[in-house]
GROMACS .gro file of C-alpha atoms in nm:
model
  131
    1UNK     CA    1  12.301  10.174   7.739
    2UNK     CA    2  12.013  10.417   7.791
    3UNK     CA    3  11.680  10.287   7.662
    4UNK     CA    4  11.401  10.532   7.735
    5UNK     CA    5  11.217  10.735   7.990
    6UNK     CA    6  11.050  10.517   8.249
    7UNK     CA    7  10.798  10.566   8.527
    8UNK     CA    8  10.772  10.274   8.769
    9UNK     CA    9  10.612  10.206   9.102
   10UNK     CA   10  10.732   9.958   9.356
   11UNK     CA   11  10.849   9.880   9.704
   12UNK     CA   12  11.190   9.973   9.840
   13UNK     CA   13  11.369   9.638   9.858
   14UNK     CA   14  11.704   9.756   9.992
   15UNK     CA   15  11.753  10.084  10.180
   16UNK     CA   16  11.952  10.360  10.008
   17UNK     CA   17  12.329  10.386  10.031
   18UNK     CA   18  12.517  10.707   9.966
   19UNK     CA   19  12.865  10.696   9.818
   20UNK     CA   20  13.096  10.952   9.665
   21UNK     CA   21  13.283  10.945   9.335
   22UNK     CA   22  13.648  11.044   9.302
   23UNK     CA   23  13.529  11.395   9.213
   24UNK     CA   24  13.332  11.411   9.540
   25UNK     CA   25  12.991  11.379   9.369
   26UNK     CA   26  12.730  11.211   9.589
   27UNK     CA   27  12.552  10.912   9.433
   28UNK     CA   28  12.268  10.743   9.618
   29UNK     CA   29  12.152  10.396   9.517
   30UNK     CA   30  11.880  10.160   9.631
   31UNK     CA   31  11.694   9.859   9.496
   32UNK     CA   32  11.326   9.874   9.402
   33UNK     CA   33  11.098   9.571   9.365
   34UNK     CA   34  10.849   9.644   9.086
   35UNK     CA   35  10.699   9.294   9.072
   36UNK     CA   36  10.356   9.218   9.210
   37UNK     CA   37  10.376   8.842   9.263
   38UNK     CA   38  10.743   8.772   9.201
   39UNK     CA   39  11.050   8.983   9.264
   40UNK     CA   40  11.151   9.206   8.975
   41UNK     CA   41  11.437   9.419   9.098
   42UNK     CA   42  11.565   9.746   8.953
   43UNK     CA   43  11.855   9.951   9.085
   44UNK     CA   44  11.768  10.319   9.126
   45UNK     CA   45  12.051  10.574   9.107
   46UNK     CA   46  12.020  10.934   9.218
   47UNK     CA   47  12.292  11.185   9.137
   48UNK     CA   48  12.076  11.491   9.196
   49UNK     CA   49  12.105  11.701   9.509
   50UNK     CA   50  11.734  11.787   9.485
   51UNK     CA   51  11.644  11.421   9.553
   52UNK     CA   52  11.892  11.381   9.839
   53UNK     CA   53  11.639  11.454  10.114
   54UNK     CA   54  11.373  11.207   9.996
   55UNK     CA   55  11.625  10.932   9.913
   56UNK     CA   56  11.789  10.954  10.255
   57UNK     CA   57  11.448  10.925  10.426
   58UNK     CA   58  11.336  10.610  10.238
   59UNK     CA   59  11.305  10.285  10.429
   60UNK     CA   60  11.262   9.922  10.330
   61UNK     CA   61  10.904   9.829  10.241
   62UNK     CA   62  10.793  10.181  10.149
   63UNK     CA   63  10.588  10.226   9.828
   64UNK     CA   64  10.725  10.485   9.587
   65UNK     CA   65  10.708  10.610   9.228
   66UNK     CA   66  11.031  10.671   9.034
   67UNK     CA   67  11.063  10.863   8.707
   68UNK     CA   68  11.387  10.866   8.514
   69UNK     CA   69  11.596  10.719   8.235
   70UNK     CA   70  11.603  10.339   8.205
   71UNK     CA   71  11.947  10.188   8.144
   72UNK     CA   72  12.069   9.833   8.097
   73UNK     CA   73  12.407   9.678   8.150
   74UNK     CA   74  12.552   9.328   8.108
   75UNK     CA   75  12.765   9.188   8.386
   76UNK     CA   76  12.975   8.874   8.362
   77UNK     CA   77  12.917   8.638   8.652
   78UNK     CA   78  13.183   8.418   8.818
   79UNK     CA   79  13.061   8.112   8.626
   80UNK     CA   80  13.108   8.293   8.291
   81UNK     CA   81  12.741   8.361   8.223
   82UNK     CA   82  12.613   8.709   8.154
   83UNK     CA   83  12.345   8.876   8.363
   84UNK     CA   84  12.145   9.178   8.250
   85UNK     CA   85  12.100   9.452   8.510
   86UNK     CA   86  11.834   9.722   8.487
   87UNK     CA   87  11.888  10.066   8.639
   88UNK     CA   88  11.693  10.389   8.649
   89UNK     CA   89  11.877  10.719   8.668
   90UNK     CA   90  11.612  10.899   8.874
   91UNK     CA   91  11.482  11.247   8.790
   92UNK     CA   92  11.193  11.237   9.039
   93UNK     CA   93  11.091  11.019   9.333
   94UNK     CA   94  10.755  11.038   9.510
   95UNK     CA   95  10.604  10.851   9.802
   96UNK     CA   96  10.266  10.683   9.764
   97UNK     CA   97  10.001  10.807  10.003
   98UNK     CA   98   9.729  10.584  10.141
   99UNK     CA   99   9.453  10.800   9.994
  100UNK     CA  100   9.413  11.016   9.684
  101UNK     CA  101   9.390  11.391   9.749
  102UNK     CA  102   9.035  11.519   9.795
  103UNK     CA  103   9.053  11.746   9.491
  104UNK     CA  104   9.130  11.459   9.254
  105UNK     CA  105   8.834  11.266   9.118
  106UNK     CA  106   8.877  10.910   9.008
  107UNK     CA  107   8.605  10.668   8.919
  108UNK     CA  108   8.265  10.686   8.761
  109UNK     CA  109   8.175  11.053   8.824
  110UNK     CA  110   8.367  11.160   8.514
  111UNK     CA  111   8.227  10.877   8.300
  112UNK     CA  112   7.866  10.931   8.403
  113UNK     CA  113   7.897  11.303   8.335
  114UNK     CA  114   8.043  11.233   7.992
  115UNK     CA  115   7.769  10.986   7.904
  116UNK     CA  116   7.496  11.229   8.010
  117UNK     CA  117   7.647  11.501   7.790
  118UNK     CA  118   7.710  11.254   7.506
  119UNK     CA  119   7.672  11.424   7.169
  120UNK     CA  120   7.841  11.153   6.965
  121UNK     CA  121   7.514  11.062   6.789
  122UNK     CA  122   7.495  11.415   6.654
  123UNK     CA  123   7.858  11.420   6.541
  124UNK     CA  124   7.891  11.083   6.368
  125UNK     CA  125   7.614  10.887   6.207
  126UNK     CA  126   7.632  10.505   6.238
  127UNK     CA  127   7.661  10.477   5.857
  128UNK     CA  128   7.987  10.680   5.871
  129UNK     CA  129   8.171  10.442   6.108
  130UNK     CA  130   8.418  10.239   5.895
  131UNK     CA  131   8.399   9.915   6.096
   0.00000   0.00000   0.00000
């Protein structure tokens, strides 16, 4: 069952495997750990040829970002209990760099600039705020 679009970051937990369907369509799959303190595992599937190069170059422990469609499935275990499995059908996969690009600005520069150009007092009077 497809739930929604998802964007997750995590660490490659299990290196990618490439298999072929009966119709000779390549499907790559690997496991991603999205948990910070405890393991939260998601299976990532890639059926797109455009992602083949990046998926084949991934290694265990690498930090990546995955965007795609989140799907769930229920699997019956040997003891009769059901286990829910989460998968992402990947549309895009990107590696995390150690540093942000120089042209991107994160942090207080934007906030300080906004506060110095603040015209909110001119736009809305305190008496007009409903709370």
